[in-house]
mmCIF file of C-alpha atoms in Angstrom:
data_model
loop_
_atom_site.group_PDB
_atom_site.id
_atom_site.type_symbol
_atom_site.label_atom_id
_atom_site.label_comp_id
_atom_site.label_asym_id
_atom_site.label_seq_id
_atom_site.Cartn_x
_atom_site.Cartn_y
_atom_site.Cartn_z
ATOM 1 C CA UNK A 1 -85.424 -85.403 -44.206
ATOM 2 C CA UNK A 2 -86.576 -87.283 -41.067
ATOM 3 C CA UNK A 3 -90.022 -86.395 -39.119
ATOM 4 C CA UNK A 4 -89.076 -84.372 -36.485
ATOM 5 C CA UNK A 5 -88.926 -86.056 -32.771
ATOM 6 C CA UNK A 6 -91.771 -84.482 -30.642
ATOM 7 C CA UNK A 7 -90.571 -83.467 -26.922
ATOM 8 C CA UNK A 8 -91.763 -84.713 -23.576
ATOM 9 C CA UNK A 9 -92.875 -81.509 -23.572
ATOM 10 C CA UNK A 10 -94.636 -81.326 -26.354
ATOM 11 C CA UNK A 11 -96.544 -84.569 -26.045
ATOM 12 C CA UNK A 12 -97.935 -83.324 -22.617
ATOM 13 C CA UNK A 13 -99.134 -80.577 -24.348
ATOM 14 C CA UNK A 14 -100.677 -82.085 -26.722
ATOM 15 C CA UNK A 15 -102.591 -84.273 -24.675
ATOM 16 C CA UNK A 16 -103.559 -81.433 -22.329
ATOM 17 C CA UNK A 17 -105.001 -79.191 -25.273
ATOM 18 C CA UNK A 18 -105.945 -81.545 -28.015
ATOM 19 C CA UNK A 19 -106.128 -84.812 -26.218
ATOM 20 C CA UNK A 20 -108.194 -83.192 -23.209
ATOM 21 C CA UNK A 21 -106.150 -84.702 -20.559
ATOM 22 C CA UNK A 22 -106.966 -82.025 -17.264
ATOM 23 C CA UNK A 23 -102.772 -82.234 -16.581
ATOM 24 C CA UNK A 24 -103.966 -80.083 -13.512
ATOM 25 C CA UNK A 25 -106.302 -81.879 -11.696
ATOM 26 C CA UNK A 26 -104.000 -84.760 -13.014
ATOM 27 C CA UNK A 27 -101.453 -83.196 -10.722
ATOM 28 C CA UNK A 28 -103.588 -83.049 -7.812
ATOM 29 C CA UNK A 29 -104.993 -86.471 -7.708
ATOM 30 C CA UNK A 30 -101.432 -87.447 -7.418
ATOM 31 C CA UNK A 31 -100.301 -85.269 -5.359
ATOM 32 C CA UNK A 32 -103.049 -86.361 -2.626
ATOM 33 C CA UNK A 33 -102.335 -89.659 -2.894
ATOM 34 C CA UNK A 34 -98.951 -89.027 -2.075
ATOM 35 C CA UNK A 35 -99.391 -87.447 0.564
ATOM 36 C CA UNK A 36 -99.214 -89.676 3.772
ATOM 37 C CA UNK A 37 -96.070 -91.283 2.407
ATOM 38 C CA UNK A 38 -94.642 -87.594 2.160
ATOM 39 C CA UNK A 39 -95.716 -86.488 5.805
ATOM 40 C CA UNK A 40 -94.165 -89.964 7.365
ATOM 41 C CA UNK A 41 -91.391 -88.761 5.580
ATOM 42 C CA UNK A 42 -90.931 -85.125 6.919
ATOM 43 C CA UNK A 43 -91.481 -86.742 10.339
ATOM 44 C CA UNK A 44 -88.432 -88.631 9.569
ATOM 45 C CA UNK A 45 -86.635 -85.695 8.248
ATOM 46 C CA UNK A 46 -86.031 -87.459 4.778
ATOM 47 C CA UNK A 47 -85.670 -85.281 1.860
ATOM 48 C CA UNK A 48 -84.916 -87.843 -0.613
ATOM 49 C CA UNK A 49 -86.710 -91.144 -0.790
ATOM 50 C CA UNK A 50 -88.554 -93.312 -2.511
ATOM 51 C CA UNK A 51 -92.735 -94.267 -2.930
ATOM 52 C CA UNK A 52 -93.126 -97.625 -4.281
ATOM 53 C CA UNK A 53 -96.992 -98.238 -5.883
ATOM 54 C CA UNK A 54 -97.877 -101.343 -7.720
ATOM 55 C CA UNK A 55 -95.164 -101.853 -10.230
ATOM 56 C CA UNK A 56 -94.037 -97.862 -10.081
ATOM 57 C CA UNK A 57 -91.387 -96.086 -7.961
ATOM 58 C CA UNK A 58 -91.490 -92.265 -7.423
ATOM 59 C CA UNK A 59 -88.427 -90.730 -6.176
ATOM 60 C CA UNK A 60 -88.650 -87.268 -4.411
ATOM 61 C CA UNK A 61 -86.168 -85.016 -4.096
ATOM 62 C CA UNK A 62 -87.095 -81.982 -1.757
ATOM 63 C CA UNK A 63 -90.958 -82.329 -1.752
ATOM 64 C CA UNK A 64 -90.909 -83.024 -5.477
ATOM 65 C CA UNK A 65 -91.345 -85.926 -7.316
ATOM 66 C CA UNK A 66 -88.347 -86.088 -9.712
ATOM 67 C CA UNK A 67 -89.044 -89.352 -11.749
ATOM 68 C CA UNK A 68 -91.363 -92.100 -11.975
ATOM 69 C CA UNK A 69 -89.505 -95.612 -12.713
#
């Protein structure tokens, strides 16, 4: 019997319950810091696009950030 394969899902919770990682004010420090990048967007009238940081790429998809490459 193999161990069974824990979720991405289930790692983020355990991290948020056991680990003590605040997921929600996790949230929120990203979300301001994307923020000018997704208000130049809406003046452009974008709703897909791309934020490149450092060495990481968030694409949003309708005001959401889908991914992280």
């Amino acid at each position: 019997m193999n161990a069974p394969r824990v979720s991405d899902h289930a790692l983020l919770r355990f991290l948020e319950r056991a680990g003590g990682l605040a997921v929600e004010q996790l949230r929120q420090t990203l979300e301001s810091s994307l923020d000018r990048a997704g208000r130049a967007a809406a003046e452009l009238e974008a709703s897909e696009y791309m934020i490149v940081v450092d060495d990481l790429t968030f694409i949003v998809r309708s005001d959401t950030v889908t991914t992280i490459l």
